GROMACS .gro file of N, CA and C in nm:
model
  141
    1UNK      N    1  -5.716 -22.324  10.744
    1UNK     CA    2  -5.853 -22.369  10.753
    1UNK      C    3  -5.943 -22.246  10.754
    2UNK      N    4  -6.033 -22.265  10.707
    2UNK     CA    5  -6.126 -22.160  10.701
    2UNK      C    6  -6.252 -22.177  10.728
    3UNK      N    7  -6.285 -22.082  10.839
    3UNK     CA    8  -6.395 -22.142  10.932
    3UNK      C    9  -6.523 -22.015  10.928
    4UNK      N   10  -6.639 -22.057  10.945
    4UNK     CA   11  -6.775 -21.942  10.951
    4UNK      C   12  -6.737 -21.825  10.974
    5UNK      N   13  -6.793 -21.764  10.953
    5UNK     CA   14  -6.803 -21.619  10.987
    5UNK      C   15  -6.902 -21.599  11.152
    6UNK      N   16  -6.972 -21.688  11.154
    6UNK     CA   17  -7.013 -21.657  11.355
    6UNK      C   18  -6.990 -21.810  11.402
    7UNK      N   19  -6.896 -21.730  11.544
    7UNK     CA   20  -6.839 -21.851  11.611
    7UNK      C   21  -6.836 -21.789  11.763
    8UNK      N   22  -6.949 -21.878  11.845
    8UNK     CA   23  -6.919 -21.806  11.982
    8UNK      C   24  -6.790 -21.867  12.063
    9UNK      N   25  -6.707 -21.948  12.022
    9UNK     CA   26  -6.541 -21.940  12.055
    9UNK      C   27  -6.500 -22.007  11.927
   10UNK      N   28  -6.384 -21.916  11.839
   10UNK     CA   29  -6.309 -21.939  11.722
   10UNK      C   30  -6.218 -22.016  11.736
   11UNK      N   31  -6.098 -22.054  11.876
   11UNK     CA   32  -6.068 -22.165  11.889
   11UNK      C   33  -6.151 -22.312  11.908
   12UNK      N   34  -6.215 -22.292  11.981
   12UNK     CA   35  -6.312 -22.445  11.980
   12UNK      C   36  -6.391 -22.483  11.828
   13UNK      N   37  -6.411 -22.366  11.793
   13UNK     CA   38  -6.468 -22.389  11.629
   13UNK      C   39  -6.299 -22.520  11.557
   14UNK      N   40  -6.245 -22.420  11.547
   14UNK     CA   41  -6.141 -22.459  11.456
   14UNK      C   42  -6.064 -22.602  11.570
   15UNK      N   43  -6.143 -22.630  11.699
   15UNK     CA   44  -6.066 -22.735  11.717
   15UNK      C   45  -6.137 -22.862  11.710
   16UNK      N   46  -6.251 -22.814  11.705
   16UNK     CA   47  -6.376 -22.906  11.630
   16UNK      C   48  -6.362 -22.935  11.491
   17UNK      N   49  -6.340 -22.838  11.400
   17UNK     CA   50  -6.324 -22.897  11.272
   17UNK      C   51  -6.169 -22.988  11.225
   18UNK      N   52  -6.064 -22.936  11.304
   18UNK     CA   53  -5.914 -22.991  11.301
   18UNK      C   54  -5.987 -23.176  11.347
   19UNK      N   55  -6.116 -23.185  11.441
   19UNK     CA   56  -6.078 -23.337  11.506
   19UNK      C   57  -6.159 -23.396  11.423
   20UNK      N   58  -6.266 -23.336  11.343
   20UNK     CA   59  -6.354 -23.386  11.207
   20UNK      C   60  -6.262 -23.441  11.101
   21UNK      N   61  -6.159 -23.340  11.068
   21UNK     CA   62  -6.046 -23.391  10.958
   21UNK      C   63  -6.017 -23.452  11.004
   22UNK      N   64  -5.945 -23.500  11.139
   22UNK     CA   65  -5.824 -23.649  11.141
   22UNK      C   66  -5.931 -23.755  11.162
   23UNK      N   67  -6.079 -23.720  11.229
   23UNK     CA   68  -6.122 -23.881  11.174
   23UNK      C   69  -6.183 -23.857  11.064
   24UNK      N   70  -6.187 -23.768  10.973
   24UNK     CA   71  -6.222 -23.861  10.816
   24UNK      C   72  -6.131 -23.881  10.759
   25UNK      N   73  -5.977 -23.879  10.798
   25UNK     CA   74  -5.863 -23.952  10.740
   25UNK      C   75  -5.831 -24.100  10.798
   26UNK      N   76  -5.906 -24.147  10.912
   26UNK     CA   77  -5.912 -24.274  10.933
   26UNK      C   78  -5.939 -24.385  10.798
   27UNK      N   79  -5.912 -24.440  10.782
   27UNK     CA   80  -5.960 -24.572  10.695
   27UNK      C   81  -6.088 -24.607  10.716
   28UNK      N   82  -6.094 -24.631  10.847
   28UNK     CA   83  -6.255 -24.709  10.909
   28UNK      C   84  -6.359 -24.572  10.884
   29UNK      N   85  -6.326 -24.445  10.852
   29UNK     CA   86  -6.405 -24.386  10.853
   29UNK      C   87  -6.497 -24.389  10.697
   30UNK      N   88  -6.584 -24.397  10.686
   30UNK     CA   89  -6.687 -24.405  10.565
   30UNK      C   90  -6.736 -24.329  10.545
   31UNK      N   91  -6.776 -24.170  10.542
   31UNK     CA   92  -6.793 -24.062  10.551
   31UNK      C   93  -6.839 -23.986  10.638
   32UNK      N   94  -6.781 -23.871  10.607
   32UNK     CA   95  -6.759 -23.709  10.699
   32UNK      C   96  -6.875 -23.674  10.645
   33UNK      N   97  -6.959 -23.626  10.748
   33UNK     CA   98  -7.079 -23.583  10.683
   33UNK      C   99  -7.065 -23.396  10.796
   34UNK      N  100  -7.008 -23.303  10.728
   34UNK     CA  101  -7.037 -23.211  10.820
   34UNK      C  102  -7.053 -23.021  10.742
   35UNK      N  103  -7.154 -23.086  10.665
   35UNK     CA  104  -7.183 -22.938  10.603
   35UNK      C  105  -7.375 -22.877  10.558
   36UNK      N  106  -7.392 -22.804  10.507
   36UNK     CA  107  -7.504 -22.797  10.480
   36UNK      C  108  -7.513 -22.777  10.318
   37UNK      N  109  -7.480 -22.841  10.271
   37UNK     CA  110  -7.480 -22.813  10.096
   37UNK      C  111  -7.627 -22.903  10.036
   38UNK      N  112  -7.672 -22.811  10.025
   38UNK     CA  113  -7.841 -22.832   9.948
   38UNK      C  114  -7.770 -22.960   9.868
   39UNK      N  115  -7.675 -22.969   9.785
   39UNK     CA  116  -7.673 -23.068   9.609
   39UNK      C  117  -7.676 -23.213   9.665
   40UNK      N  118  -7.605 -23.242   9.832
   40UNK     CA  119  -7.575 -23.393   9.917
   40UNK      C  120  -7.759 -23.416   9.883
   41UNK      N  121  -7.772 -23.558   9.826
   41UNK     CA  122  -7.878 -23.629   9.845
   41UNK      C  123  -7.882 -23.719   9.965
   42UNK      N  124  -8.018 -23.679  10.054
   42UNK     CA  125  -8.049 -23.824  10.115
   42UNK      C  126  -7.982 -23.960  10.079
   43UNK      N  127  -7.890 -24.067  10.177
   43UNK     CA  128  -7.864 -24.189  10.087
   43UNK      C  129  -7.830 -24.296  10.246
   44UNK      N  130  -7.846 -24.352  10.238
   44UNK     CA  131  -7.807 -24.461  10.395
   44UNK      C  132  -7.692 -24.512  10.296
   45UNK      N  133  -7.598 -24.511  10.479
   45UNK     CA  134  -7.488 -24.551  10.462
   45UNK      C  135  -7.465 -24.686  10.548
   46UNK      N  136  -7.409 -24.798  10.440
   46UNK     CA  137  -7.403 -24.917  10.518
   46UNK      C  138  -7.315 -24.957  10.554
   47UNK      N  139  -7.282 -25.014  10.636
   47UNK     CA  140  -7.142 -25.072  10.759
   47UNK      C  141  -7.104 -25.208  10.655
   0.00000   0.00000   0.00000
């Protein structure tokens, strides 16, 4: 995994992103929303 370059604790970083991955491998999950990429458009997500 490859994680930021500033992290005021690098384990809790990487144990935060390890618990992001196993729930967006849930089924019930409908999207992982956890980055800052300008190209993601605004869009509501419905249940």
């Amino acid at each position: 995994m490859i994680t930021s370059g500033i992290a005021a604790d690098r384990a809790k970083q990487r144990q935060s992103l390890a618990w992001i991955r196993e729930q967006s491998l849930d089924p019930n999950c409908i999207e992982s929303l956890a980055n800052h990429d300008s190209d993601i458009q605004p869009h509501v997500i419905e249940f």
